PDB file of C-alpha atoms in Angstrom:
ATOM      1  CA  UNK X   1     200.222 149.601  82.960  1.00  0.00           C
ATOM      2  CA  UNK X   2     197.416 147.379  82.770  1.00  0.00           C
ATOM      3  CA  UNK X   3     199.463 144.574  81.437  1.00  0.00           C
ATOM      4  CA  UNK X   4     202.089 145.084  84.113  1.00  0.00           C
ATOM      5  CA  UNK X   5     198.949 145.061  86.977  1.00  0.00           C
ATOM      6  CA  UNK X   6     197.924 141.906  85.690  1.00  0.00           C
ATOM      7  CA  UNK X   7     200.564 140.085  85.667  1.00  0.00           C
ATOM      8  CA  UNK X   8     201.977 141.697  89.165  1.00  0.00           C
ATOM      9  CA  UNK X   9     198.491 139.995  90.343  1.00  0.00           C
ATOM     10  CA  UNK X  10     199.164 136.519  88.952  1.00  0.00           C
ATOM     11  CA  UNK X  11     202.261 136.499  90.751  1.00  0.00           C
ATOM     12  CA  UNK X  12     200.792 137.290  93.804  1.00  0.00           C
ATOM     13  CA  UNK X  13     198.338 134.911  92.945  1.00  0.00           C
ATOM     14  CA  UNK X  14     201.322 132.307  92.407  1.00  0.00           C
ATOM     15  CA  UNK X  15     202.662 133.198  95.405  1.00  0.00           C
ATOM     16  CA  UNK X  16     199.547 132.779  97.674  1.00  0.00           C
ATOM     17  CA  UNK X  17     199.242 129.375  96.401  1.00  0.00           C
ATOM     18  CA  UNK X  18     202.432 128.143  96.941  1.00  0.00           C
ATOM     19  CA  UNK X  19     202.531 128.938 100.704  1.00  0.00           C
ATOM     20  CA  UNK X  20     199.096 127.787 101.053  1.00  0.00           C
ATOM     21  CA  UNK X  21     199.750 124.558  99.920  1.00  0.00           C
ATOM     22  CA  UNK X  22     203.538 124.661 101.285  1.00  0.00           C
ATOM     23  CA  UNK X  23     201.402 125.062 104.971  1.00  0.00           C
ATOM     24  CA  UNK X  24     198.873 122.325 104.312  1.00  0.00           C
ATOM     25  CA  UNK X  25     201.645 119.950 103.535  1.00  0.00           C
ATOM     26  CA  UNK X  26     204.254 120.565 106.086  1.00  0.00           C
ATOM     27  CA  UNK X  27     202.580 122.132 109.205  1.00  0.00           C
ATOM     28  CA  UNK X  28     198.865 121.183 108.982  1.00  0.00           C
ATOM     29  CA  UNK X  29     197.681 118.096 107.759  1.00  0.00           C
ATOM     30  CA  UNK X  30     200.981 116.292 109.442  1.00  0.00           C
ATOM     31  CA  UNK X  31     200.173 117.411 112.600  1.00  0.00           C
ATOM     32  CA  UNK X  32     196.479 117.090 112.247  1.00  0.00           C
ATOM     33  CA  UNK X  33     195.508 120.857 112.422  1.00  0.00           C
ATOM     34  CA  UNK X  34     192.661 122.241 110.796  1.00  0.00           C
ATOM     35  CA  UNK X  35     192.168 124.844 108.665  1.00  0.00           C
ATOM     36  CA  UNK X  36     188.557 126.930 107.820  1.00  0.00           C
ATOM     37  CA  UNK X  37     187.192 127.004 104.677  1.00  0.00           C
ATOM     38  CA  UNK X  38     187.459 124.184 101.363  1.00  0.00           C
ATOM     39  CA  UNK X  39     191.123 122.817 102.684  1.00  0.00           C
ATOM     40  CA  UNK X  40     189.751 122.211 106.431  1.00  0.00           C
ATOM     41  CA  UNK X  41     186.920 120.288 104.745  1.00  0.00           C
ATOM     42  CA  UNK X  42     189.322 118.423 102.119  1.00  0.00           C
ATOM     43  CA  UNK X  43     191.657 118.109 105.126  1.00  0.00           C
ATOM     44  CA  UNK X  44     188.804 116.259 107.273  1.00  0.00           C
ATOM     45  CA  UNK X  45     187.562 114.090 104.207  1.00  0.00           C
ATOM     46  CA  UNK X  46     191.226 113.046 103.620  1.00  0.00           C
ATOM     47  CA  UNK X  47     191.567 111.691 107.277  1.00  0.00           C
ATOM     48  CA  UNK X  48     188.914 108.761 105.905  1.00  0.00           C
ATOM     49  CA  UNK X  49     190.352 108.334 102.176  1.00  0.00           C
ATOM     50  CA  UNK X  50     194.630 108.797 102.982  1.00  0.00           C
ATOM     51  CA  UNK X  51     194.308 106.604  99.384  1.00  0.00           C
ATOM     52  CA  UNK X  52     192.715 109.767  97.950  1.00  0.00           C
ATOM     53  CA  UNK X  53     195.325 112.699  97.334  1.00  0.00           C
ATOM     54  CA  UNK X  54     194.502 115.851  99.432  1.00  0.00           C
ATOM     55  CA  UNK X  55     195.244 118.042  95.967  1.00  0.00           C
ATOM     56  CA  UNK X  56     192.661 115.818  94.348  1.00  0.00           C
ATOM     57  CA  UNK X  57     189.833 116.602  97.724  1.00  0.00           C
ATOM     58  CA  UNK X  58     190.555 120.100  96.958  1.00  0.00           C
ATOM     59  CA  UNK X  59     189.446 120.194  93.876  1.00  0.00           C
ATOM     60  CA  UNK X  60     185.856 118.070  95.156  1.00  0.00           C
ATOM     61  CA  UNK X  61     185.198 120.626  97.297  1.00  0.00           C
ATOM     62  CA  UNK X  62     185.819 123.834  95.563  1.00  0.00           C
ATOM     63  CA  UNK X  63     184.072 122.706  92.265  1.00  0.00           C
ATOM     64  CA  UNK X  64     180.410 123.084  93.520  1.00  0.00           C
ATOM     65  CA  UNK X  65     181.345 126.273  95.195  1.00  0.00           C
ATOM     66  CA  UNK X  66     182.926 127.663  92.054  1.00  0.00           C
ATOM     67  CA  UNK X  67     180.391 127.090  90.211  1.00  0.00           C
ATOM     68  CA  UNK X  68     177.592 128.507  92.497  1.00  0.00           C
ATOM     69  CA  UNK X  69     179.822 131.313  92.255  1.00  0.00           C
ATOM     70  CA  UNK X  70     179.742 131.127  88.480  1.00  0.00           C
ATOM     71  CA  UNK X  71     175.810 131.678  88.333  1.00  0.00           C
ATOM     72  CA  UNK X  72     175.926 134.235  90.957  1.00  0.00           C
ATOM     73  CA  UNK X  73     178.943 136.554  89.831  1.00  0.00           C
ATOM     74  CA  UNK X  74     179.681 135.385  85.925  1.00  0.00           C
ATOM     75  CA  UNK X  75     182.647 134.398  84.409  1.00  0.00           C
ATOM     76  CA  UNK X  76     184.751 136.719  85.416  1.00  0.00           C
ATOM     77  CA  UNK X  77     184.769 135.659  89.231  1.00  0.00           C
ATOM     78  CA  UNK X  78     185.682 132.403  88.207  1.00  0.00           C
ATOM     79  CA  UNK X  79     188.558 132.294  85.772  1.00  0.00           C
ATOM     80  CA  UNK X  80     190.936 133.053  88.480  1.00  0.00           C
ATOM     81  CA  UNK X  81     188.804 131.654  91.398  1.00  0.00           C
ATOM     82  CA  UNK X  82     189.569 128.560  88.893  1.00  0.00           C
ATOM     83  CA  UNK X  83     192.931 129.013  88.923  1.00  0.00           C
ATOM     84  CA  UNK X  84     193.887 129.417  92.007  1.00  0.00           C
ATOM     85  CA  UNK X  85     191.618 126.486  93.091  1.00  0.00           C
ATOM     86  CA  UNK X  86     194.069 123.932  90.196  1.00  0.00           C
ATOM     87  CA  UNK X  87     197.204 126.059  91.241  1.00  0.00           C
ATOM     88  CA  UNK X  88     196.733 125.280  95.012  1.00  0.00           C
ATOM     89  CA  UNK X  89     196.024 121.494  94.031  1.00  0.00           C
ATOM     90  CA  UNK X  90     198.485 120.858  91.745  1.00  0.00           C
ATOM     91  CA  UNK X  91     201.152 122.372  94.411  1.00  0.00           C
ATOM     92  CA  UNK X  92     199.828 120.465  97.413  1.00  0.00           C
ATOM     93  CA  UNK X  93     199.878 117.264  95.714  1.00  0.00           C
ATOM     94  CA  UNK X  94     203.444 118.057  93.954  1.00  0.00           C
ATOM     95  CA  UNK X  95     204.892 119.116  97.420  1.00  0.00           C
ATOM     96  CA  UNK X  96     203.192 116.091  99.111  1.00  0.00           C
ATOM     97  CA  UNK X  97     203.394 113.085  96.635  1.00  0.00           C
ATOM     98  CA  UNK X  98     206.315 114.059  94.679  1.00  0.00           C
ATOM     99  CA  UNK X  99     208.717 115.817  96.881  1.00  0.00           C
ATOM    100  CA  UNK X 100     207.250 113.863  99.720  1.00  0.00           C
ATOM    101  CA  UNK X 101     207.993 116.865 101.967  1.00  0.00           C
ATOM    102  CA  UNK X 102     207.707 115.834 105.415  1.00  0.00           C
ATOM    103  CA  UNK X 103     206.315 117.981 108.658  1.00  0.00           C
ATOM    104  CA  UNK X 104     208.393 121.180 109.522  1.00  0.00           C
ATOM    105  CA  UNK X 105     208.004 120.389 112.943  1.00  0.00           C
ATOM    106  CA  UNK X 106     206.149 117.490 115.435  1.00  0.00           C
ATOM    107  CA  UNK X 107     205.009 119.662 117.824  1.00  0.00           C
ATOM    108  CA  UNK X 108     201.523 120.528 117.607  1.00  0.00           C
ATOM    109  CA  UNK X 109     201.283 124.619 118.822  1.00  0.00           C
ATOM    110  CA  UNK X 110     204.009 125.040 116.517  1.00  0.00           C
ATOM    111  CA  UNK X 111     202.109 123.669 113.767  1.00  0.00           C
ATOM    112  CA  UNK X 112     198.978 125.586 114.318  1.00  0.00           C
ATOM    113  CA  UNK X 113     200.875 128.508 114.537  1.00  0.00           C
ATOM    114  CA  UNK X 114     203.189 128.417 111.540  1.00  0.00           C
ATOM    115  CA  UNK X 115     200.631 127.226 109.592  1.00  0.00           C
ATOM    116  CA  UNK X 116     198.051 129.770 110.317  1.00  0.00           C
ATOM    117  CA  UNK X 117     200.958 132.150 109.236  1.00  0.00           C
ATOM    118  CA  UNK X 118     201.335 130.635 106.127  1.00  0.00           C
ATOM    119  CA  UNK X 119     197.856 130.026 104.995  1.00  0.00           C
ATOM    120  CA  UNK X 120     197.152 133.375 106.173  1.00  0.00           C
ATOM    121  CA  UNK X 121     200.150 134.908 104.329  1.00  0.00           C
ATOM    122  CA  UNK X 122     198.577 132.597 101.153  1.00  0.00           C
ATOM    123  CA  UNK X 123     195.199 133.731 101.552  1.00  0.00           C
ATOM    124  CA  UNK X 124     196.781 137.507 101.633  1.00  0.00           C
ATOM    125  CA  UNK X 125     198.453 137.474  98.371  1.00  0.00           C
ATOM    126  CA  UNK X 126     195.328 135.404  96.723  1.00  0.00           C
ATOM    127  CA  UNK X 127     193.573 138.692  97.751  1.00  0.00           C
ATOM    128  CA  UNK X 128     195.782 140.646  96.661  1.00  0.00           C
ATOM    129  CA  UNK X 129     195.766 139.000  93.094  1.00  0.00           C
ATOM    130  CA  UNK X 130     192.008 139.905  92.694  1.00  0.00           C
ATOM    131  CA  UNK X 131     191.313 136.202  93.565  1.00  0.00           C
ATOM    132  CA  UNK X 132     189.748 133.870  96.317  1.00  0.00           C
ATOM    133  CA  UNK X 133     190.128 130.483  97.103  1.00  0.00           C
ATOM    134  CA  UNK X 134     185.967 130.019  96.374  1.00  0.00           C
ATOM    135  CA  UNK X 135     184.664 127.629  98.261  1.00  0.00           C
ATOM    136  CA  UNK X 136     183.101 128.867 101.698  1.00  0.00           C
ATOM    137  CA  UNK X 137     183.515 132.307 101.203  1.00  0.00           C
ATOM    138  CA  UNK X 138     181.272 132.073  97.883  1.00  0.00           C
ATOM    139  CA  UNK X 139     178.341 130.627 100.322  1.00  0.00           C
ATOM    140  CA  UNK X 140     178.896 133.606 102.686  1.00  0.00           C
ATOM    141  CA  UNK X 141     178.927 136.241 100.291  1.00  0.00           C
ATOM    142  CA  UNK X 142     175.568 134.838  98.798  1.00  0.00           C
ATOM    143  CA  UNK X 143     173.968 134.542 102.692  1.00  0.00           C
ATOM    144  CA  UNK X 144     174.715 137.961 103.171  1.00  0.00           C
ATOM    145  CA  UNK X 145     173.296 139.154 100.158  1.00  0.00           C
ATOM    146  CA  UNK X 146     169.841 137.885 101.164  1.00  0.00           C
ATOM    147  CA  UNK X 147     169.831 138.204 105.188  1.00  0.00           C
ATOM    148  CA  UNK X 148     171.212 140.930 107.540  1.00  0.00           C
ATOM    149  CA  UNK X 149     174.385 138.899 108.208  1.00  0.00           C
ATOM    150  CA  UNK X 150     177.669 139.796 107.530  1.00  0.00           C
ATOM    151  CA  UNK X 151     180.105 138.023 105.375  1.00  0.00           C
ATOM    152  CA  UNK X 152     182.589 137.692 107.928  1.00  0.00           C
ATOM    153  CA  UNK X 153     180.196 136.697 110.681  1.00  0.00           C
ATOM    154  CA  UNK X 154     178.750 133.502 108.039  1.00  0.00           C
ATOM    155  CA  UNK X 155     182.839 132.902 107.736  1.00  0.00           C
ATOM    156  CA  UNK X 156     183.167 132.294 111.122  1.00  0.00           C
ATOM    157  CA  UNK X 157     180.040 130.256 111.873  1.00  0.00           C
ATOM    158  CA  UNK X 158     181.230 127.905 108.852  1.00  0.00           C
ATOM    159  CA  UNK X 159     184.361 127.932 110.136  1.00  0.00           C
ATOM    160  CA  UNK X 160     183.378 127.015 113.570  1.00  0.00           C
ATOM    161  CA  UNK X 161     181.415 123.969 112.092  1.00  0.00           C
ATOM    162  CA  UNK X 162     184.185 122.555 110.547  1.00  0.00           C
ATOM    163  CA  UNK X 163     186.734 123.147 113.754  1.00  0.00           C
ATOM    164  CA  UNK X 164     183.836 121.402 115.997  1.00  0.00           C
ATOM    165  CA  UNK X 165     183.645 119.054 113.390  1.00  0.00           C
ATOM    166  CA  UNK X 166     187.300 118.116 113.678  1.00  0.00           C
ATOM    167  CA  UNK X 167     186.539 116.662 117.055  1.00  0.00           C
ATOM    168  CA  UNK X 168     184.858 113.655 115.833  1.00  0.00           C
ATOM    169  CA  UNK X 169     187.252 113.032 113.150  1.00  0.00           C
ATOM    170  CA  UNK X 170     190.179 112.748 115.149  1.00  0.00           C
ATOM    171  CA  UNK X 171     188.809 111.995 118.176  1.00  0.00           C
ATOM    172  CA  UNK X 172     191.011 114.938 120.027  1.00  0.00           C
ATOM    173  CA  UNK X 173     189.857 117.800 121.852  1.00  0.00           C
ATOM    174  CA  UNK X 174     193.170 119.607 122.234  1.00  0.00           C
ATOM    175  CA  UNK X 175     193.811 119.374 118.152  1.00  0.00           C
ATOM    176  CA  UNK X 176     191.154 121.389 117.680  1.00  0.00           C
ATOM    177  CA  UNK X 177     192.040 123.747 120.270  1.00  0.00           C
ATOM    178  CA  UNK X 178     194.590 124.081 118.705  1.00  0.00           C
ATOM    179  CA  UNK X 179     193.379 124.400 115.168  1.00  0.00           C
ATOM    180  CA  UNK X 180     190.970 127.448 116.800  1.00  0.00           C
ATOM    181  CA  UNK X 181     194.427 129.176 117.728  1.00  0.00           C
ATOM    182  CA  UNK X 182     195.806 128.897 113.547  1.00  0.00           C
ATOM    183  CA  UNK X 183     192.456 129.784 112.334  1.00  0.00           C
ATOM    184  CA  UNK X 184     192.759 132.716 114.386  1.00  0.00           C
ATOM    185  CA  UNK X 185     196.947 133.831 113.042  1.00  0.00           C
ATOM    186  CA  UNK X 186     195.442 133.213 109.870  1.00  0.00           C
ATOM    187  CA  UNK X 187     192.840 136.006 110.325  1.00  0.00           C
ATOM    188  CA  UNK X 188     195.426 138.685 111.496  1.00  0.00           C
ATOM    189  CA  UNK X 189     198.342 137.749 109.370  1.00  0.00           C
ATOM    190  CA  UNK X 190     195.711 138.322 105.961  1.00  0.00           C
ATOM    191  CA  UNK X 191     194.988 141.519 108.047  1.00  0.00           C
ATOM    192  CA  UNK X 192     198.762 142.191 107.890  1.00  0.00           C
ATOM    193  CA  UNK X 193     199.401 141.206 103.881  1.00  0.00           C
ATOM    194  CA  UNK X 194     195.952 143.580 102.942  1.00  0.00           C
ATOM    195  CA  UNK X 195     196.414 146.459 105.290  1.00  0.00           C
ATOM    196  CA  UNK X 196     199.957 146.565 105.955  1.00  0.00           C
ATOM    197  CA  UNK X 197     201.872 147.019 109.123  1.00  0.00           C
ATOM    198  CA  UNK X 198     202.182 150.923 109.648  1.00  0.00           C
ATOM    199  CA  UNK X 199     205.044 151.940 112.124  1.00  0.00           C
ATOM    200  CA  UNK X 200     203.192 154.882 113.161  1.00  0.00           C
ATOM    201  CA  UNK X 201     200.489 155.480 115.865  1.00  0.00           C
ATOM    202  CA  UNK X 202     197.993 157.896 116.133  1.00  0.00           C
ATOM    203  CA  UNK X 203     197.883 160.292 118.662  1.00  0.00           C
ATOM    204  CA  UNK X 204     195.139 162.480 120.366  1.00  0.00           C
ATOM    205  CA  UNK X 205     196.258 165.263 122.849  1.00  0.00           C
ATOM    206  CA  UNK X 206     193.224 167.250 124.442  1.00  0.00           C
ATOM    207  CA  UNK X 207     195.477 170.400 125.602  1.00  0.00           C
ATOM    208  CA  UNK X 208     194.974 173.472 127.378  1.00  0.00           C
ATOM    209  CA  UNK X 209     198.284 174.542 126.123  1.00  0.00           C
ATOM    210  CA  UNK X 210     198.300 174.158 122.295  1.00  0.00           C
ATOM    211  CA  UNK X 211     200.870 176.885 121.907  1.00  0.00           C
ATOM    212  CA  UNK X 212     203.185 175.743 123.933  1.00  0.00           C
ATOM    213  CA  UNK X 213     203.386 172.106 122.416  1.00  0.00           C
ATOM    214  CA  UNK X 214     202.600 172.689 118.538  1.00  0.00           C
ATOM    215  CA  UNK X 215     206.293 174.331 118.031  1.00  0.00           C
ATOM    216  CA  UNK X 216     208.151 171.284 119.833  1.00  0.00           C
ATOM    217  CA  UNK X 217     205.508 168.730 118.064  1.00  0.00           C
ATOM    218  CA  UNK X 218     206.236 170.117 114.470  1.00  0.00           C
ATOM    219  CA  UNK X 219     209.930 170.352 115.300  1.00  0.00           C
ATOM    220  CA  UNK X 220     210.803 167.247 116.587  1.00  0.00           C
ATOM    221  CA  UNK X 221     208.106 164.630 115.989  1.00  0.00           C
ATOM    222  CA  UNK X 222     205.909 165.333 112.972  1.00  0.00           C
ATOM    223  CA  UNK X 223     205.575 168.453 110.917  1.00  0.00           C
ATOM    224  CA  UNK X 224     201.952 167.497 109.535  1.00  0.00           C
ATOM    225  CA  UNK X 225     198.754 167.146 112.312  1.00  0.00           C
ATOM    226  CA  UNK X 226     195.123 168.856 112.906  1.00  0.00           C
ATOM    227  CA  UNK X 227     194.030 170.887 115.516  1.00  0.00           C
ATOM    228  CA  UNK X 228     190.496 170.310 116.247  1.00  0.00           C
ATOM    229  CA  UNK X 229     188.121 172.366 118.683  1.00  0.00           C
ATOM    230  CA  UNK X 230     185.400 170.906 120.911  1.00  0.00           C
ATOM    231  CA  UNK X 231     183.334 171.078 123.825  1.00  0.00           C
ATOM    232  CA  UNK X 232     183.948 169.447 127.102  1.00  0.00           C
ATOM    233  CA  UNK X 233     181.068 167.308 128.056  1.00  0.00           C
ATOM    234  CA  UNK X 234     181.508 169.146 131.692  1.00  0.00           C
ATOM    235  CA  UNK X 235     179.857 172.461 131.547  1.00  0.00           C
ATOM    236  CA  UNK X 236     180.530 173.019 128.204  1.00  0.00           C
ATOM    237  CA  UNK X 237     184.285 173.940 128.351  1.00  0.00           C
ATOM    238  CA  UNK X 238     186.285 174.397 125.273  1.00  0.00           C
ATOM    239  CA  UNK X 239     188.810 171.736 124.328  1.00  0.00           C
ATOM    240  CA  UNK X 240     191.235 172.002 121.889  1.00  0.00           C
ATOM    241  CA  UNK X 241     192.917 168.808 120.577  1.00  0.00           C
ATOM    242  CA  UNK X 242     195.901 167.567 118.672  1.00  0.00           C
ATOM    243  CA  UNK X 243     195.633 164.953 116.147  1.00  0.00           C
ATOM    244  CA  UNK X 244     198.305 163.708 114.850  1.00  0.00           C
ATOM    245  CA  UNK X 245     200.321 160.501 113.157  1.00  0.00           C
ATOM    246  CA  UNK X 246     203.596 159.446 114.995  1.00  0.00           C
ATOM    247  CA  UNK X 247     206.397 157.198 114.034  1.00  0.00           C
ATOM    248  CA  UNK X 248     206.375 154.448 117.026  1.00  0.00           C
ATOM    249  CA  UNK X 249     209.950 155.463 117.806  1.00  0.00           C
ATOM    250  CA  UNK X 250     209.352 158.755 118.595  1.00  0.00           C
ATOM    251  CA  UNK X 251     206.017 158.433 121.508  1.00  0.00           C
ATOM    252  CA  UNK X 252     208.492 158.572 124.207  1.00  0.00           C
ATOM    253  CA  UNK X 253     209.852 161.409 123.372  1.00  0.00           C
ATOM    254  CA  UNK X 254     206.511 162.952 122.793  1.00  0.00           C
ATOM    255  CA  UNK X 255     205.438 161.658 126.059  1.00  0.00           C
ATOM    256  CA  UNK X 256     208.588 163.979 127.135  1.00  0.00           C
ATOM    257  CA  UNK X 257     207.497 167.169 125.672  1.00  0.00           C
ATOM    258  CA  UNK X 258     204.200 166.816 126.972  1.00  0.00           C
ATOM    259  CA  UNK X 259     205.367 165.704 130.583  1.00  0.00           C
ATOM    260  CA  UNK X 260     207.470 169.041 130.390  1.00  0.00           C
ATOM    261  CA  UNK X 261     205.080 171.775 128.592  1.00  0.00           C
ATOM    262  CA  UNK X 262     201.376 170.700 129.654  1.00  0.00           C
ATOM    263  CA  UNK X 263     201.359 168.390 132.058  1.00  0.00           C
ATOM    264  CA  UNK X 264     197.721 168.081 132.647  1.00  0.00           C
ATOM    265  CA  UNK X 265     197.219 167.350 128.604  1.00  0.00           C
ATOM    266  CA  UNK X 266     195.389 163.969 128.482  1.00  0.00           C
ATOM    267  CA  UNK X 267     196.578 161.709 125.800  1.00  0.00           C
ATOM    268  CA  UNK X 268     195.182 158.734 123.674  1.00  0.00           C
ATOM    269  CA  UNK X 269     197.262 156.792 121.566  1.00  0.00           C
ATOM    270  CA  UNK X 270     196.063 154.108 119.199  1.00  0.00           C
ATOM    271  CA  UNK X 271     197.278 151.901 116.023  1.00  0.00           C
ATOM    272  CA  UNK X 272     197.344 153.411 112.657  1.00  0.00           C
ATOM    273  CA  UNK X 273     195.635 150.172 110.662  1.00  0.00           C
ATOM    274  CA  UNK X 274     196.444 151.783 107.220  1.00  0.00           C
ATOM    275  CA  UNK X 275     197.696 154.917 106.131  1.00  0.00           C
ATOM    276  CA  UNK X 276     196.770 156.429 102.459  1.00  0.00           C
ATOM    277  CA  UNK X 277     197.285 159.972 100.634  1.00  0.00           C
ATOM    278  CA  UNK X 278     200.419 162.298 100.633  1.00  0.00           C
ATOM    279  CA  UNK X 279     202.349 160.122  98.725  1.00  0.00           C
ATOM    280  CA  UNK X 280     201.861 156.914 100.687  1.00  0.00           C
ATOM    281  CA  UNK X 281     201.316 154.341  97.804  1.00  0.00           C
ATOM    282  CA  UNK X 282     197.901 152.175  97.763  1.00  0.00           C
TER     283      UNK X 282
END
């Protein structure tokens, strides 16, 4: 099992880096859109050396964080930090210098899109693999360690330098508008790959009526839910609620029951981020 675990994570691991890289070449760095993190910096420093192969920057800029991270979290952080670093290299140099791939598209919202959605879809599986990229996020894991920032609020605010920086390096405004708007897919498509994208919703129905819509809930909607009781904030009254998880098909039709048996329920609906236990696989 553990063999199989590993090597299910080197794939994903494989995997990240190839769309990473697969992004930078085609959909970034043709259309001049940044990136956060080591590959927005190697992407900037390349603008000034074009002699100078991106892969090659990569690898300049992740070093020094790797091995920060080396004295901070030991070896074992950094044999696949290491990896991945050469793996995303050696692919965006192969994809850009041998296969001399050109841009996917020449427009420049298309770009920033589609290649926030593959660097986040990269960055994703890299996760998923038990690996990072290193560079930035090794800084903001060691800020956070010693002040009361968080790691993702250090992300950002290095991220944010090298976006603002981008306006001096090519001289354009709208590019790194632009760049803000892939930085920003990136963030919720690595939300996607880690949490998944549950079809269900959940759903809260404060009732006065409980007996009347539990039989048509269990029936036709969903057989599993919790009935919780509480206090009103208004006097004190008692409220008696229905929680429950709902395929997204099916909330018009519970809208329907609860139009036709209570009326005056009040109901909340929200997205189910993840879903774990009875049965669902981690």
């Amino acid at each position: 099992m553990n063999k199989n675990q590993n090597l299910l994570q080197y794939f994903f691991i494989l995997l990240g880096t190839l769309c990473v890289s697969f992004g930078t070449v085609t959909l970034l760095s043709p259309n001049e859109i940044i990136t956060g993190g080591g590959i927005g910096i190697a992407l900037l420093i390349n603008y000034f050396f074009p002699s100078i192969t991106l892969g090659t920057f990569i690898v300049l800029v992740s070093t020094p964080f790797i091995v920060l991270g080396y004295f901070y979290y030991g070896k074992k952080y950094i044999y696949k930090t290491f990896i991945t670093m050469l793996l995303i290299s050696f692919f965006t140099d192969f994809f850009r210098e041998i296969l001399k791939l050109n841009s996917l598209v020449d427009d420049i919202l298309l770009g920033a899109i589609f290649g926030g959605i593959f660097i986040g879809l990269g960055v994703g599986f890299i996760i998923k693999g038990k690996s990072s990229t290193g560079s930035t996020s090794v800084v903001s894991e060691i800020i956070a360690s010693k002040t009361k920032f968080k790691v993702a609020e250090i992300l950002l605010a290095i991220d944010a330098i090298i976006l603002f920086s981008s306006i001096f390096v090519y001289g354009d405004m709208k590019k790194s508008l632009y760049s803000m708007l892939g930085v920003y897919v990136t963030s919720k498509v690595i939300d996607m790959v880690l949490t998944g994208r549950p079809s269900k919703k959940i759903v809260n129905i404060v009732s006065n009526k409980i007996e009347d819509l539990v039989p048509h809930i269990r029936e036709k909607i969903e057989e599993h839910g919790t009935i919780v009781n509480g206090v009103g904030l208004q006097q004190g009254q008692e409220k008696n609620i229905i929680l429950v998880t709902v395929e997204a098909s099916k909330i018009q039709l519970l809208r329907e029951i609860i139009s036709k048996h209570d009326p005056e329920a009040f109901l909340v609906i929200t997205e189910a981020s993840e879903l774990l236990g009875r049965g669902i696989k981690i």
